[in-house]
């Protein structure tokens, strides 16, 4: 395309643009007033406004038809010839004069003073249109020098613009005339708090768009040119920007380019212009505009486009919020993982210390071999989380006291409570307390007070086995005790009625009783904790007391240590590679 042809077509394009601006005002104000008068549509004002709107629509059609680029080529690119032969001036001025006539009629006869201001604006727009059509060739030439720079505004120049805007930002205030914030009363039904920035160098367009948007329930801010818009964007937050293309100074293309190259690129932008070239539409979309609307705009389409853009932005904002929340959650998880790791390290240390203490206070083989008439073999293995299993063997002056117990719960507290019980039992033995009721009562009272001081929810089962001269005395509540006679007969002795959990209440003396058993040569007693009977295989089935009794019966003729080994080997094979959740304790006592 030749430079001359480009210039001619551009001149015609800007002529259409200039003519559509007042036509947009005629249509826009008339439609808003018609909407206000819709409930009284039989009034004279309503009919006059309908005629005004129809004239405005006719003017839009005339401008598009008469000033078409193809008509310019038909007239050999002679704009003046086109205007003359098409009688453009006369054809446009006829409906314009009709608009003026209807405006004057309303101003003379209306009783509705709220119409006056907008009718005067329609009349002023019509007078402006008359002036333009009187010298359309001059109007076109006036704008023929306007060119749209394809290079736009480079990213490198953005800091310069920001610097240039700093002084404007500092000088701007809510009362400044250079940056306009809408002061109109919002719709009574305003439920949407989104804020829309309108950027247009034409005051009429600003007014029309503002009123349309406020009536939809949105908040509005207004800027009169590109420079003011950029200043406002950096001060306030906006949910949507309606941006005119052709403006003096920084035009709409440059504002759009700056936004999309900045940290504010998430703000959706709808370009609004009287330019009707497809190239302008394509350029805006390629630069990142969300949409493009032509002037004069259709109110229904404008509403739909705004609603769609805001909905998309809300979805993007929600997505960003979720991503931020996810990032924050990940950060919190990372922090918690570090804390958990530190806590796990601390707990691991506590467990290791408790396990070592458990093993340190167990009866030594050397001590057990010094006991006459009895062969005793014991085994204890702590769970991964340390339970509170307890067993001890005390020997003094031909008397033997064996204790076995199980503290509720796991961890350090259970382990510490077990150590307290071991110490208390040894102390009572040292002071030669032989009465089972007093023995367990004092022990219970001591442990109960310590549990209260520790402020923990723990207690334990405890059975005491006293041996002297082949007689065994049993007291205290624990698991069933297994007695295997030398011929292989098994007896299960229930201890539920021999005592009460230690540390659960402040006194238990009334619950403590004792039973005695005569041991013959070869008889065996087996003590254990529920870590054995309740151990599970990979299928979740418990080892059980029946299996334990059967295994002991089959091996009753063997030594205490061999019986202990057979039981533990069978148990570990039953459990397999699974984690051990409870302490395992077994004590085998054989009369020899």
CSV table of C-alpha atoms in Angstrom, one decimal, residues 198-367:
chain,number,residue,atom,x,y,z
A,198,UNK,CA,-11.9,4.2,33.0
A,199,UNK,CA,-9.2,6.0,30.9
A,200,UNK,CA,-10.5,8.4,28.2
A,201,UNK,CA,-9.5,11.9,27.1
A,202,UNK,CA,-13.1,12.7,26.3
A,203,UNK,CA,-15.1,14.0,29.3
A,204,UNK,CA,-18.4,12.8,27.7
A,205,UNK,CA,-17.1,9.3,27.2
A,206,UNK,CA,-15.8,9.3,30.8
A,207,UNK,CA,-19.2,10.4,32.1
A,208,UNK,CA,-21.1,7.9,30.1
A,209,UNK,CA,-19.0,4.9,30.9
A,210,UNK,CA,-18.8,5.9,34.6
A,211,UNK,CA,-22.6,6.0,34.9
A,212,UNK,CA,-23.2,2.8,33.0
A,213,UNK,CA,-20.7,1.0,35.2
A,214,UNK,CA,-21.9,2.5,38.5
A,215,UNK,CA,-25.4,1.4,37.6
A,216,UNK,CA,-24.1,-2.1,37.4
A,217,UNK,CA,-23.0,-1.9,41.0
A,218,UNK,CA,-19.2,-1.4,40.5
A,219,UNK,CA,-16.9,1.3,41.9
A,220,UNK,CA,-15.4,3.6,39.4
A,221,UNK,CA,-12.1,5.6,39.1
A,222,UNK,CA,-11.4,7.9,36.1
A,223,UNK,CA,-8.3,9.1,34.4
A,224,UNK,CA,-8.3,11.8,31.6
A,225,UNK,CA,-5.2,10.6,29.8
A,226,UNK,CA,-2.5,7.8,29.7
A,227,UNK,CA,-0.1,9.5,32.0
A,228,UNK,CA,-2.6,10.0,34.7
A,229,UNK,CA,-3.8,6.4,34.3
A,230,UNK,CA,-0.3,5.1,34.8
A,231,UNK,CA,0.1,7.2,38.0
A,232,UNK,CA,-3.2,5.9,39.4
A,233,UNK,CA,-2.4,2.3,38.6
A,234,UNK,CA,0.7,2.5,40.7
A,235,UNK,CA,-1.1,4.0,43.6
A,236,UNK,CA,-4.4,2.1,43.8
A,237,UNK,CA,-5.6,-1.4,43.0
A,238,UNK,CA,-8.0,-2.0,40.2
A,239,UNK,CA,-9.9,-5.1,39.1
A,240,UNK,CA,-10.4,-4.0,35.5
A,241,UNK,CA,-9.3,-1.2,33.2
A,242,UNK,CA,-11.3,0.3,30.3
A,243,UNK,CA,-8.8,2.0,28.1
A,244,UNK,CA,-9.3,4.3,25.2
A,245,UNK,CA,-6.9,3.8,22.3
A,246,UNK,CA,-6.4,7.3,20.9
A,247,UNK,CA,-5.3,9.8,23.5
A,248,UNK,CA,-2.8,12.7,23.5
A,249,UNK,CA,0.6,12.1,25.0
A,250,UNK,CA,0.8,8.5,26.1
A,251,UNK,CA,-1.9,6.7,24.1
A,252,UNK,CA,-3.8,3.5,24.9
A,253,UNK,CA,-1.3,1.3,23.2
A,254,UNK,CA,1.6,2.6,25.3
A,255,UNK,CA,-0.4,2.3,28.5
A,256,UNK,CA,-1.4,-1.3,27.6
A,257,UNK,CA,2.3,-2.1,26.8
A,258,UNK,CA,3.5,-0.7,30.1
A,259,UNK,CA,0.9,-2.6,32.1
A,260,UNK,CA,1.7,-6.0,30.4
A,261,UNK,CA,5.5,-5.5,30.9
A,262,UNK,CA,5.1,-4.6,34.6
A,263,UNK,CA,4.2,-6.5,37.8
A,264,UNK,CA,0.6,-5.4,37.2
A,265,UNK,CA,0.2,-7.5,34.1
A,266,UNK,CA,-2.6,-9.5,35.9
A,267,UNK,CA,-5.0,-6.6,35.6
A,268,UNK,CA,-7.4,-7.3,32.7
A,269,UNK,CA,-7.7,-4.5,30.1
A,270,UNK,CA,-10.6,-3.9,27.7
A,271,UNK,CA,-9.7,-1.5,24.9
A,272,UNK,CA,-12.5,0.9,23.9
A,273,UNK,CA,-12.2,3.0,20.7
A,274,UNK,CA,-14.1,4.5,17.8
A,275,UNK,CA,-11.4,3.1,15.5
A,276,UNK,CA,-13.0,0.3,13.6
A,277,UNK,CA,-10.0,-1.1,11.7
A,278,UNK,CA,-9.4,-4.8,12.3
A,279,UNK,CA,-5.7,-4.1,12.6
A,280,UNK,CA,-6.3,-2.0,15.7
A,281,UNK,CA,-8.3,-4.9,17.3
A,282,UNK,CA,-5.7,-7.5,16.4
A,283,UNK,CA,-2.9,-5.3,17.7
A,284,UNK,CA,-4.6,-4.8,21.1
A,285,UNK,CA,-5.3,-8.5,21.5
A,286,UNK,CA,-1.8,-9.4,20.6
A,287,UNK,CA,-0.4,-6.9,23.1
A,288,UNK,CA,-2.4,-8.6,25.9
A,289,UNK,CA,-5.8,-6.8,26.0
A,290,UNK,CA,-8.6,-9.0,27.4
A,291,UNK,CA,-11.1,-7.6,24.9
A,292,UNK,CA,-11.9,-4.8,22.5
A,293,UNK,CA,-15.1,-2.8,22.2
A,294,UNK,CA,-16.0,-0.3,19.5
A,295,UNK,CA,-17.7,3.1,20.1
A,296,UNK,CA,-20.5,3.8,20.3
A,297,UNK,CA,-20.7,0.8,22.6
A,298,UNK,CA,-23.7,-1.4,23.2
A,299,UNK,CA,-24.7,-1.3,26.9
A,300,UNK,CA,-25.7,-5.0,27.0
A,301,UNK,CA,-22.4,-6.1,25.3
A,302,UNK,CA,-20.4,-3.8,27.6
A,303,UNK,CA,-22.1,-5.3,30.7
A,304,UNK,CA,-21.4,-8.9,29.5
A,305,UNK,CA,-17.8,-8.2,28.6
A,306,UNK,CA,-17.1,-6.5,32.0
A,307,UNK,CA,-18.8,-9.3,33.8
A,308,UNK,CA,-16.8,-12.0,31.9
A,309,UNK,CA,-13.5,-10.2,32.5
A,310,UNK,CA,-14.1,-9.7,36.2
A,311,UNK,CA,-15.1,-13.3,36.6
A,312,UNK,CA,-11.9,-14.5,34.9
A,313,UNK,CA,-9.9,-12.1,37.1
A,314,UNK,CA,-11.6,-13.4,40.2
A,315,UNK,CA,-10.8,-17.0,39.2
A,316,UNK,CA,-7.2,-15.9,38.6
A,317,UNK,CA,-7.1,-14.1,41.9
A,318,UNK,CA,-8.6,-17.2,43.6
A,319,UNK,CA,-6.0,-19.4,41.9
A,320,UNK,CA,-3.2,-17.1,43.0
A,321,UNK,CA,-4.7,-17.1,46.6
A,322,UNK,CA,-4.7,-20.9,46.6
A,323,UNK,CA,-1.2,-21.0,45.2
A,324,UNK,CA,0.0,-18.6,47.9
A,325,UNK,CA,-1.9,-20.6,50.6
A,326,UNK,CA,-0.3,-23.7,49.2
A,327,UNK,CA,3.2,-22.1,49.3
A,328,UNK,CA,2.5,-20.9,52.8
A,329,UNK,CA,1.3,-24.4,53.8
A,330,UNK,CA,4.4,-25.9,52.3
A,331,UNK,CA,6.5,-23.5,54.2
A,332,UNK,CA,4.7,-24.3,57.4
A,333,UNK,CA,5.1,-28.1,56.6
A,334,UNK,CA,8.8,-27.6,56.1
A,335,UNK,CA,9.0,-25.7,59.4
A,336,UNK,CA,7.0,-28.4,61.1
A,337,UNK,CA,9.1,-31.1,59.6
A,338,UNK,CA,12.2,-29.4,61.0
A,339,UNK,CA,10.5,-29.2,64.4
A,340,UNK,CA,9.3,-32.8,64.2
A,341,UNK,CA,12.8,-33.9,63.3
A,342,UNK,CA,14.2,-32.1,66.3
A,343,UNK,CA,11.4,-33.5,68.5
A,344,UNK,CA,12.0,-37.0,67.1
A,345,UNK,CA,15.7,-36.6,67.8
A,346,UNK,CA,14.8,-35.6,71.3
A,347,UNK,CA,12.4,-38.5,71.8
A,348,UNK,CA,14.9,-40.9,70.3
A,349,UNK,CA,17.4,-39.8,72.8
A,350,UNK,CA,14.8,-40.2,75.6
A,351,UNK,CA,13.9,-43.6,74.4
A,352,UNK,CA,17.5,-44.7,74.2
A,353,UNK,CA,18.1,-43.5,77.7
A,354,UNK,CA,15.0,-45.2,79.1
A,355,UNK,CA,15.8,-48.5,77.3
A,356,UNK,CA,19.3,-48.4,78.7
A,357,UNK,CA,17.9,-47.8,82.2
A,358,UNK,CA,15.5,-50.7,81.8
A,359,UNK,CA,18.2,-53.0,80.9
A,360,UNK,CA,20.6,-51.7,83.6
A,361,UNK,CA,18.2,-52.6,86.4
A,362,UNK,CA,17.3,-56.1,85.2
A,363,UNK,CA,18.4,-59.0,87.4
A,364,UNK,CA,21.9,-60.3,86.5
A,365,UNK,CA,22.5,-64.0,85.7
A,366,UNK,CA,25.0,-64.1,88.4
A,367,UNK,CA,22.4,-63.0,91.0
